[in-house]
Coordinates of C-alpha atoms and ligand atoms in Angstrom, one line a residue:
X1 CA -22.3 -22.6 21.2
X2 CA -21.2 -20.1 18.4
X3 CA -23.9 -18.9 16.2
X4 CA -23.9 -18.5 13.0
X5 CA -22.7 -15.3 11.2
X6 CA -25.6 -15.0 8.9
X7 CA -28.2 -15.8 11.4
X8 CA -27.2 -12.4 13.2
X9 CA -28.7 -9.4 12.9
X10 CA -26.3 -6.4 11.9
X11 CA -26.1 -3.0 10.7
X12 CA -25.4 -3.0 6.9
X13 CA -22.4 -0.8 6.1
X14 CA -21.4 0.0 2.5
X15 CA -17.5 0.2 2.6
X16 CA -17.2 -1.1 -1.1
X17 CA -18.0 2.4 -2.4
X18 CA -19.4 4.1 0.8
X19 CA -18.3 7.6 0.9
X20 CA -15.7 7.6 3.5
X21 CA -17.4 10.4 5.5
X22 CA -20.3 8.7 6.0
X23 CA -18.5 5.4 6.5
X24 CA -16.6 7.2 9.5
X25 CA -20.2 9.2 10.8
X26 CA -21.5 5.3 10.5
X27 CA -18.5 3.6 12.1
X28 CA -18.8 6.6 15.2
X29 CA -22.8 5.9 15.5
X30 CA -21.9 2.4 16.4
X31 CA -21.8 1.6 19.6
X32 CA -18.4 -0.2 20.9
X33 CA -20.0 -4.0 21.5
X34 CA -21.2 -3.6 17.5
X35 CA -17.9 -4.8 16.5
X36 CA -19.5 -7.2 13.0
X37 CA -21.1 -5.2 10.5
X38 CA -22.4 -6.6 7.0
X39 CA -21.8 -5.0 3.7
X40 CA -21.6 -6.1 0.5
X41 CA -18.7 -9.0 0.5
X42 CA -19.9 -10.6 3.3
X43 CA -19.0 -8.8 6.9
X44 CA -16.7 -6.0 8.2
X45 CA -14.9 -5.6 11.0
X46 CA -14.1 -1.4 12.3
X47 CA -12.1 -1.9 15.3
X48 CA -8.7 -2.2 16.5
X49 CA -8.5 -5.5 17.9
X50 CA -10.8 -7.3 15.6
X51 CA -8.8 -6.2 12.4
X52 CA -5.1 -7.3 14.3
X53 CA -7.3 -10.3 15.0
X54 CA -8.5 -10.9 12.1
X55 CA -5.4 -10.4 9.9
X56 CA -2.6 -12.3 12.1
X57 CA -5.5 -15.3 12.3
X58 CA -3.5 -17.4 9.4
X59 CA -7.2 -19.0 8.7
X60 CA -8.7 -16.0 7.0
X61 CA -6.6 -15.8 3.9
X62 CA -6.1 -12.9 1.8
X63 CA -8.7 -12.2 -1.0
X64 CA -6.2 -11.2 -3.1
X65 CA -6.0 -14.6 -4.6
X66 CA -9.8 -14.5 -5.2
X67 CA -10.0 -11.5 -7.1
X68 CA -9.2 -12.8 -10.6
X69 CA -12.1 -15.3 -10.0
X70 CA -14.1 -12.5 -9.0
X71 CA -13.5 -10.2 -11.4
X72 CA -14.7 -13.3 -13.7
X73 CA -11.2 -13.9 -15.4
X74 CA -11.2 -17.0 -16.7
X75 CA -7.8 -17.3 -18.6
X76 CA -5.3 -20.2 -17.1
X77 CA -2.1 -19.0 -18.1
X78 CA -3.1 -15.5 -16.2
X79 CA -4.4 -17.5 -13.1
X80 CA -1.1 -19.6 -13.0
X81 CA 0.7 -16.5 -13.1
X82 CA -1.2 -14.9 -10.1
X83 CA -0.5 -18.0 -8.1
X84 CA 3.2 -18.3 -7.4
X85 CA 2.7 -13.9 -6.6
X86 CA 3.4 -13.3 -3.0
X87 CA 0.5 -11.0 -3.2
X88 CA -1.6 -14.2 -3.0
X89 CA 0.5 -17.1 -1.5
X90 CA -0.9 -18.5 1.4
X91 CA 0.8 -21.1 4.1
X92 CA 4.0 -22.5 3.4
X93 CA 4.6 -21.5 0.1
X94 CA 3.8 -18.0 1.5
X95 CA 5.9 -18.3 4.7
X96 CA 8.9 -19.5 2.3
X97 CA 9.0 -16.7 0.2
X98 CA 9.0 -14.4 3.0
X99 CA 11.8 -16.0 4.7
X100 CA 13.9 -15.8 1.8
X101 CA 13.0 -11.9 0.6
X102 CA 12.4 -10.5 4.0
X103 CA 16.4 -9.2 4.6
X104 CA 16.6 -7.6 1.1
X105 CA 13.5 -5.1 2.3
X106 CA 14.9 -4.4 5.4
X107 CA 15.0 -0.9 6.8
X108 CA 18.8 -0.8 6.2
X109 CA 18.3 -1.9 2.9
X110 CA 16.0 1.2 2.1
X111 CA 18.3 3.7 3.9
X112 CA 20.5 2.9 0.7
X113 CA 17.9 4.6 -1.4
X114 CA 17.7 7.9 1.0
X115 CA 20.2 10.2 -0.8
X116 CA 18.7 9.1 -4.3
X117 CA 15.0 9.5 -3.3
X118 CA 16.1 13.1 -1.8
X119 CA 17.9 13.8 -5.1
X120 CA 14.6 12.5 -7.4
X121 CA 12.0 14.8 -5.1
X122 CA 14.5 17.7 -5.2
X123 CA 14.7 17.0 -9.1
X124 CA 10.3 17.2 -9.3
X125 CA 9.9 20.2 -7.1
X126 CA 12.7 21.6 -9.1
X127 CA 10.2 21.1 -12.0
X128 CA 7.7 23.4 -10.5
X129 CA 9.0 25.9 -8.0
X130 CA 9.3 29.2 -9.9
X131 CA 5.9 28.7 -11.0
X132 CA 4.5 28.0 -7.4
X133 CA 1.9 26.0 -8.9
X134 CA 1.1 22.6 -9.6
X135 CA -1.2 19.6 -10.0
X136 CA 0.6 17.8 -7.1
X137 CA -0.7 14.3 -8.3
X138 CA 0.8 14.7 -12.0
X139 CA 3.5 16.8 -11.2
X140 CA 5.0 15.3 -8.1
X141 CA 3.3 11.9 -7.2
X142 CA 2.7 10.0 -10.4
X143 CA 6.5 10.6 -11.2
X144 CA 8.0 9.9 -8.1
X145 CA 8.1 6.0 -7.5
X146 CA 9.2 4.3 -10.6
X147 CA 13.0 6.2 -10.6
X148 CA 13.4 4.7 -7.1
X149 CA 11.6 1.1 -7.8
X150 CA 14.2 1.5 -10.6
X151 CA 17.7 2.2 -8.7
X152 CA 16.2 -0.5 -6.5
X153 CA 16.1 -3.0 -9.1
X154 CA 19.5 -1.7 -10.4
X155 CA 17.7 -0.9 -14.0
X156 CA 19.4 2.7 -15.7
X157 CA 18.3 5.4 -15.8
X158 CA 17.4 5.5 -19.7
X159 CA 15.0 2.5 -19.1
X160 CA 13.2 4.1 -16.9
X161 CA 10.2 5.3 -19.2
X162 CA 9.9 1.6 -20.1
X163 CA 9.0 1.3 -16.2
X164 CA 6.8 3.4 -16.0
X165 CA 4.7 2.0 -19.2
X166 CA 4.8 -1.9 -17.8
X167 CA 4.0 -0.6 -14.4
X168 CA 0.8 1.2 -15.7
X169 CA 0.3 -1.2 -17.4
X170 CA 0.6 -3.3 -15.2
X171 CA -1.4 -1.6 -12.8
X172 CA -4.6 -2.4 -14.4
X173 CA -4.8 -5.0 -12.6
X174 CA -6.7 -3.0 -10.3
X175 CA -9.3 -1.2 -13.0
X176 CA -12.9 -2.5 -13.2
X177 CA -12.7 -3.5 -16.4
X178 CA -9.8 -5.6 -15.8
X179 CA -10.9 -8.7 -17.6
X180 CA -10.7 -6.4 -21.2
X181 CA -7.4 -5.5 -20.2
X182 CA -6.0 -8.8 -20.0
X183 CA -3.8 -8.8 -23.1
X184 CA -2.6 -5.6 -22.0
X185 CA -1.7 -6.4 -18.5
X186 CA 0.0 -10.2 -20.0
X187 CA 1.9 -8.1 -22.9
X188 CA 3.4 -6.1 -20.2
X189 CA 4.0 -8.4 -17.5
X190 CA 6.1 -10.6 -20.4
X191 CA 8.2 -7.8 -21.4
X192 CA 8.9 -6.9 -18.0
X193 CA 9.7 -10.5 -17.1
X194 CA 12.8 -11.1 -20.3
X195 CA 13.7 -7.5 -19.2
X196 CA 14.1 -9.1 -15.4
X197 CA 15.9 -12.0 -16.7
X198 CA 18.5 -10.4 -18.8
X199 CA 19.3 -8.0 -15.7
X200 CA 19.0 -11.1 -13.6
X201 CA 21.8 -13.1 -15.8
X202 CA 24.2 -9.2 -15.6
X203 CA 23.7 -9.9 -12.0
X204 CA 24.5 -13.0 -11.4
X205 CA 28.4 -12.5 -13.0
X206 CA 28.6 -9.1 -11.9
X207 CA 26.9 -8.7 -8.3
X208 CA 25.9 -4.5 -7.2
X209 CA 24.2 -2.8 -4.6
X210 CA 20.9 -3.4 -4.9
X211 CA 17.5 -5.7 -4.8
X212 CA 18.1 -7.6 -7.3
X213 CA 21.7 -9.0 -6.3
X214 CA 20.2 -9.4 -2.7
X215 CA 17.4 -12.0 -4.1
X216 CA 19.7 -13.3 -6.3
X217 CA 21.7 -14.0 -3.1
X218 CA 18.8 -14.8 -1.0
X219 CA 19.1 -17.8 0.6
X220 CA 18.1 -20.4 3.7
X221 CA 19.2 -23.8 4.5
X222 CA 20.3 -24.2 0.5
X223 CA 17.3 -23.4 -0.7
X224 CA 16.7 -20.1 -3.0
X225 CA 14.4 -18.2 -5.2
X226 CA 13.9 -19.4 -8.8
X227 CA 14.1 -17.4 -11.8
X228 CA 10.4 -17.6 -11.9
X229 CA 10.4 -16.5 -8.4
X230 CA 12.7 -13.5 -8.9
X231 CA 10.7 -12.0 -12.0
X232 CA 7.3 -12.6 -9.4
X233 CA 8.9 -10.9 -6.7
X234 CA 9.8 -7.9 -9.3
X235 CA 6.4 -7.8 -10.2
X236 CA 5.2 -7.4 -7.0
X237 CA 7.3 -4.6 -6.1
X238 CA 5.8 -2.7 -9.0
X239 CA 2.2 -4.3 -7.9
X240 CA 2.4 -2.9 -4.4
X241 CA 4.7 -0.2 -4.5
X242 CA 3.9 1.8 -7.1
X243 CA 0.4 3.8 -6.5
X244 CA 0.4 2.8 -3.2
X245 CA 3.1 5.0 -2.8
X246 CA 2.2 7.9 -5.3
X247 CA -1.3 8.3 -3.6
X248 CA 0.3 8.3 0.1
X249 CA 2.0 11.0 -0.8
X250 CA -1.0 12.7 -2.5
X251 CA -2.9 12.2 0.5
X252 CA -0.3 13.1 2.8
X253 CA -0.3 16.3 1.0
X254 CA -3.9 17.1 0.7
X255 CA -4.2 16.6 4.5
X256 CA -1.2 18.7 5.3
X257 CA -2.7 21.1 3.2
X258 CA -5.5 21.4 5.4
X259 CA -3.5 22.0 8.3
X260 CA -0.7 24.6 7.4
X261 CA 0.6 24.5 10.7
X262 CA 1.5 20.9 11.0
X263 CA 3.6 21.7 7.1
X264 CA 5.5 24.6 8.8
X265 CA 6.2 22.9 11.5
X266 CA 7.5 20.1 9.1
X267 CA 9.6 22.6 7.2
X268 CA 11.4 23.7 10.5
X269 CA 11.6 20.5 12.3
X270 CA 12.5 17.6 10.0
X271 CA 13.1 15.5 12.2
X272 CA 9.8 14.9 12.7
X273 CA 9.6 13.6 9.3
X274 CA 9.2 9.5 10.9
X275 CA 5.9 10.5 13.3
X276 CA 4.4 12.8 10.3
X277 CA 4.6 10.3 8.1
X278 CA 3.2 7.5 10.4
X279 CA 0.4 10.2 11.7
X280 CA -0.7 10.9 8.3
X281 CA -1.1 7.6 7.9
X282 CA -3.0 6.5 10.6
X283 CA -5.2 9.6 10.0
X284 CA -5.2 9.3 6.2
X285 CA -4.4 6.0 4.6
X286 CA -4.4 5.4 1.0
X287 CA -5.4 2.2 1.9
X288 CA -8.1 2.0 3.6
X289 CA -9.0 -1.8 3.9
X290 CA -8.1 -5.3 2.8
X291 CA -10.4 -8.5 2.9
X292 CA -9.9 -12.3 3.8
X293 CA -11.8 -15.3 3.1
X294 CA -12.2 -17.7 5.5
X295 CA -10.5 -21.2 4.4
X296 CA -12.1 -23.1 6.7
X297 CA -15.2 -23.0 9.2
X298 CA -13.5 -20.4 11.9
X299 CA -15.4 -19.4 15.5
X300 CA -14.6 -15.9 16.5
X301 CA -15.9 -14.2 19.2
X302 CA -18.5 -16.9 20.0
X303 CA -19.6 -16.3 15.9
X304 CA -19.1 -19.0 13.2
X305 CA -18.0 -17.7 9.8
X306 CA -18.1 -20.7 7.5
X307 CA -15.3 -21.7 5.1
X308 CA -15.2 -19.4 2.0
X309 CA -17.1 -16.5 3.9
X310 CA -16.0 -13.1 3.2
X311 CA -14.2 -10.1 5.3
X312 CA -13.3 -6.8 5.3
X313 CA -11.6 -5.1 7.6
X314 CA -11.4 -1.3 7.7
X315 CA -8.0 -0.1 8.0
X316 CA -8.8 3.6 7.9
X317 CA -11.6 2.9 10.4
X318 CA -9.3 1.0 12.9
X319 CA -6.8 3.4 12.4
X320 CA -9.6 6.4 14.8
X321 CA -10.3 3.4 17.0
X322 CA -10.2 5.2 20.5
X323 CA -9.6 2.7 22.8
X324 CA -6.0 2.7 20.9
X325 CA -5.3 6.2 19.6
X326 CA -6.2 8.8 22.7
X327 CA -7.0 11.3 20.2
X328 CA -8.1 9.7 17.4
X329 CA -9.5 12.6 15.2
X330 CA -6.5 15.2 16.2
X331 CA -4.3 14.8 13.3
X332 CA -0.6 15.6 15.4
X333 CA 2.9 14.9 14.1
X334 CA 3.8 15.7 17.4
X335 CA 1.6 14.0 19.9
X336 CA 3.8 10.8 21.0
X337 CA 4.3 7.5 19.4
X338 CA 0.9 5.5 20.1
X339 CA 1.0 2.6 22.0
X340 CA 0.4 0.6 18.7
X341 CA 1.8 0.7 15.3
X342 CA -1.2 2.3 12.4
X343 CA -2.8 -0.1 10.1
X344 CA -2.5 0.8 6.7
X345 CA 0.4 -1.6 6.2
X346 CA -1.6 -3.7 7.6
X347 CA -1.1 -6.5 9.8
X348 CA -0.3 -10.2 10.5
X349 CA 1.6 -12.2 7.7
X350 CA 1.2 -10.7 4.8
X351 CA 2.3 -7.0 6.5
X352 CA 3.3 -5.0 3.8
X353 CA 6.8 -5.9 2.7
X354 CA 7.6 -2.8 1.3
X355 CA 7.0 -0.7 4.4
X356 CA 10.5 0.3 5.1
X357 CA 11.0 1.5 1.4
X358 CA 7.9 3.0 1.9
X359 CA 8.3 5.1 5.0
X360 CA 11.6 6.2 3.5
X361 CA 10.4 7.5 0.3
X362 CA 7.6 9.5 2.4
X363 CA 10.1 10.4 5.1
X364 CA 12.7 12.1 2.8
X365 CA 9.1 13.6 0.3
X366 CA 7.5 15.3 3.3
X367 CA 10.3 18.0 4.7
X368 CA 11.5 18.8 1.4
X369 CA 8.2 19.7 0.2
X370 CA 7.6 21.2 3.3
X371 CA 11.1 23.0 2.9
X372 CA 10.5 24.2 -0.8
X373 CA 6.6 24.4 -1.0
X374 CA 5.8 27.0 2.1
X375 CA 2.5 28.6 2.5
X376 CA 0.9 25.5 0.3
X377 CA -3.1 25.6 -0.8
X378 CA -5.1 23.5 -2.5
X379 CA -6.0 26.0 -5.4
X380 CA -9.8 25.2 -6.1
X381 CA -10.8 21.7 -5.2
X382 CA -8.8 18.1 -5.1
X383 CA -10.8 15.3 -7.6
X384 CA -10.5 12.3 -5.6
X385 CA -10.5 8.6 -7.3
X386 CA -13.1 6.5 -6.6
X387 CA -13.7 5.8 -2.8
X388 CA -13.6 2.0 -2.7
X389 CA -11.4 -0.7 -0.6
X390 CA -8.4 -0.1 -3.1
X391 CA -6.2 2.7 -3.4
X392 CA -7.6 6.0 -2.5
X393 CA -6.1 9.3 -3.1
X394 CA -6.5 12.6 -5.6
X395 CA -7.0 12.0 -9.1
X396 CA -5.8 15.7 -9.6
X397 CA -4.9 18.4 -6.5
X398 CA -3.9 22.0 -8.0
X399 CA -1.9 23.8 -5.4
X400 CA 0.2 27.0 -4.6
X401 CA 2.8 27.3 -3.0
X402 CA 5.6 30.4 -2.0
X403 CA 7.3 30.4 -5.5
X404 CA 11.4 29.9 -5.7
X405 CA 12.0 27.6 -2.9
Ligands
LIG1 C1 2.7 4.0 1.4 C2 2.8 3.0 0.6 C3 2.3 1.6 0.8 C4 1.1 1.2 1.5 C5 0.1 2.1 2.1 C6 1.1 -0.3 1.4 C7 0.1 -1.1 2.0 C8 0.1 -2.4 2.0 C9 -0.8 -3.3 2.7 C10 -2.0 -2.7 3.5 C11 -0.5 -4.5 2.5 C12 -1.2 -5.8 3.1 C13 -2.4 -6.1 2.3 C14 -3.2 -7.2 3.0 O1 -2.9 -7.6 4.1 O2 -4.2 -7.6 2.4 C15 0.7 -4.6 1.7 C16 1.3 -5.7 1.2 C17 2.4 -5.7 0.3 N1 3.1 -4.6 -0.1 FE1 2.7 -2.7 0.4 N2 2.2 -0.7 0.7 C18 2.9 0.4 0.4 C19 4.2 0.4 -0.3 C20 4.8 -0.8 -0.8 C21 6.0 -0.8 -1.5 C22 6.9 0.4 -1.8 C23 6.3 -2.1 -1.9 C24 7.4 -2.7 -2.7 C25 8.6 -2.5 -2.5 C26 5.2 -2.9 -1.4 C27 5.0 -4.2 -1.6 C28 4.1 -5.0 -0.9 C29 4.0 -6.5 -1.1 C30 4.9 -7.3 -2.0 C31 2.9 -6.9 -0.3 C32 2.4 -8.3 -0.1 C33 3.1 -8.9 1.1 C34 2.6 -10.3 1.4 O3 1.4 -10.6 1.1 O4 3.3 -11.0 2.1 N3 4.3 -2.0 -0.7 N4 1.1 -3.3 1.4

């Protein structure tokens, strides 16, 4: 007989805003049964197994979808928008979209990008390598993902300063305040969406190379994405892979930075770009957790959590779990391949779908910067943004570097 989760007693563990040093020292004074914490949401789960569990259990559903109702925003026509998002889809309408986007993100799809992601980083470095100093997050990060989401899309070049207002716009989405910046956030997301539809109607009489033409395109057993559909699934490409991608690189960086001979060894072996860039993920995710809600009563490990109970699971934490990574709290870009895949793309359906565009826009950052930035230092001390279950990285990291690389 299962007993209830609130009827347990369990360590209380503060991953909302926890420091994440103490949140590891917590998650290492556990002992290895303690795998259900509580914190503020509802429960946590730290290990390995229980957050693959957890996240391919189609039950729990992603709390994405709750957020707006959270975050106490009340106003329909933004709530109607949020539903019909990938971000938030659940069952069917969730699997269908996947089905029908899933080959235009493939990994051969993103190798089209390689050459113009090389020639964007070259272009920022560029910006700053006679100086040999920077703010890596201004200089180098905050610029680097809109020119590709761009050539993705198939939007020119002169537009892309529009992009990069409607993404932060945009982007709000994720501020505290969020429910003041609704007009903002709607204003944007409108513009953005007649922009998408006017490159949506060039596309469909003249097909190209890119994202757009392959939705457009996108199809399975007749059926295909709807105009609606198509602007959602551009707005979730800017949604998730926008800072997610600026503040991977910026932690990528900062941890680099604190091991100079990983970065030289980058520099001299690039081909080690594909395990850096999964190692410095598993050791330092800029995401370090996601959340689920159950939809119904679920049993798990002989615990009931009952419908509409809250989860998080710890990315970052699972990511030093032991019993999968033999030496969890080595950071290594040349220790082999782990027996597992790292979490911070998550897990389960709703597995990032950007992760191949991803890993190639950190695969071709990394050894160029460690090509053109030798002997790199964090000059003074990174700010980092705030440490909750969102996007972490530095606010603002001032480096050096070897000048005239
Ligand atoms: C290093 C950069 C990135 C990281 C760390 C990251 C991380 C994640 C994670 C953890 C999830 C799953 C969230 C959950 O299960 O609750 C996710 C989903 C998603 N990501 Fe990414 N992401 C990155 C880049 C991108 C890029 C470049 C794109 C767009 C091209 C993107 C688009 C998406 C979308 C659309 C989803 C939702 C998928 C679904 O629910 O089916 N992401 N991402």
């Amino acid at each position: 007989m299962a007993t209830l989760a609130s009827e347990l007693d369990l360590p209380e563990i503060t991953l909302a805003d926890g420091n994440y040093d103490q949140r590891h020292a917590m998650r290492q004074s556990l002992s290895r049964d303690q795998w259900l914490v509580r914190n503020l949401f509802g429960y946590g789960v730290l290990h390995y197994d229980d957050a693959t569990a957890v996240l391919r259990d189609k039950r729990w559903h992603s709390a994405t979808s709750r957020i707006p109702e959270l975050m106490g925003i009340t106003n329909p026509a933004f709530l109607e928008r949020q539903q019909i998002s990938i971000l938030s889809a659940e069952g069917d309408v969730h699997t269908r979209l996947r089905r029908l986007v899933a080959q235009a993100f493939s990994p051969r799809a993103a190798d089209r990008l390689r050459p113009f992601m090389r020639e964007v980083m070259n272009g920022l470095i560029d910006g700053v390598a006679a100086a040999g100093r920077a703010d890596f997050t201004t200089d180098i990060c905050e610029p680097y993902p809109i020119p590709i989401i761009c050539e993705l899309l198939g939007a020119p070049k002169r537009d892309w300063q529009l992009f990069s207002r409607w993404a932060s716009d945009i982007l709000e989405i994720f501020s505290s305040d969020v429910v003041d910046k609704l007009d903002v956030i709607m204003r944007a997301q409108d513009e953005l969406g007649e922009y998408t539809r006017g490159l949506i109607a060039e596309r469909r009489s003249k097909p190209a190379e890119d994202l757009l033409t392959d939705l457009i395109a996108a199809e399975e057993a007749g059926d295909k994405l709807s105009n609606d559909e198509l602007v959602m699934m551009v707005n979730a490409v800017i949604v998730g892979g926008t800072d997610t991608t600026r503040n991977q690189l910026g932690c990528a960086v900062a941890l680099f930075a604190d091991h100079p001979d990983q970065w030289a060894l980058l520099a001299e072996r690039p081909e080690l770009a594909p395990r850096a860039v999964e190692e410095a993920m598993r050791f330092f995710g800029a995401v370090r957790g996601t959340a689920r809600f159950a939809s119904c009563d679920i049993e798990y490990r002989d615990v009931l959590f009952p419908a509409g109970t809250f989860i998080s699971v710890g990315l970052a934490e699972a990511n030093r779990d032991d019993a999968v990574f033999p030496d969890p709290e080595v950071f290594d870009i040349t220790a082999s391949a782990p027996s597992q895949p790292q979490l911070t793309f998550g897990s389960g359906i709703h597995y990032c779908l950007g992760a191949a565009l991803a890993r190639a826009e950190l695969q071709e950052a990394l050894p160029l910067l460690a090509q053109r930035m030798p002997k790199l230092a964090i000059d003074g001390a990174i700010t980092w943004k705030p440490d909750g279950v969102g996007i972490f990285g530095p606010a603002h990291m001032p480096i050096t570097f070897a000048a005239g690389q």
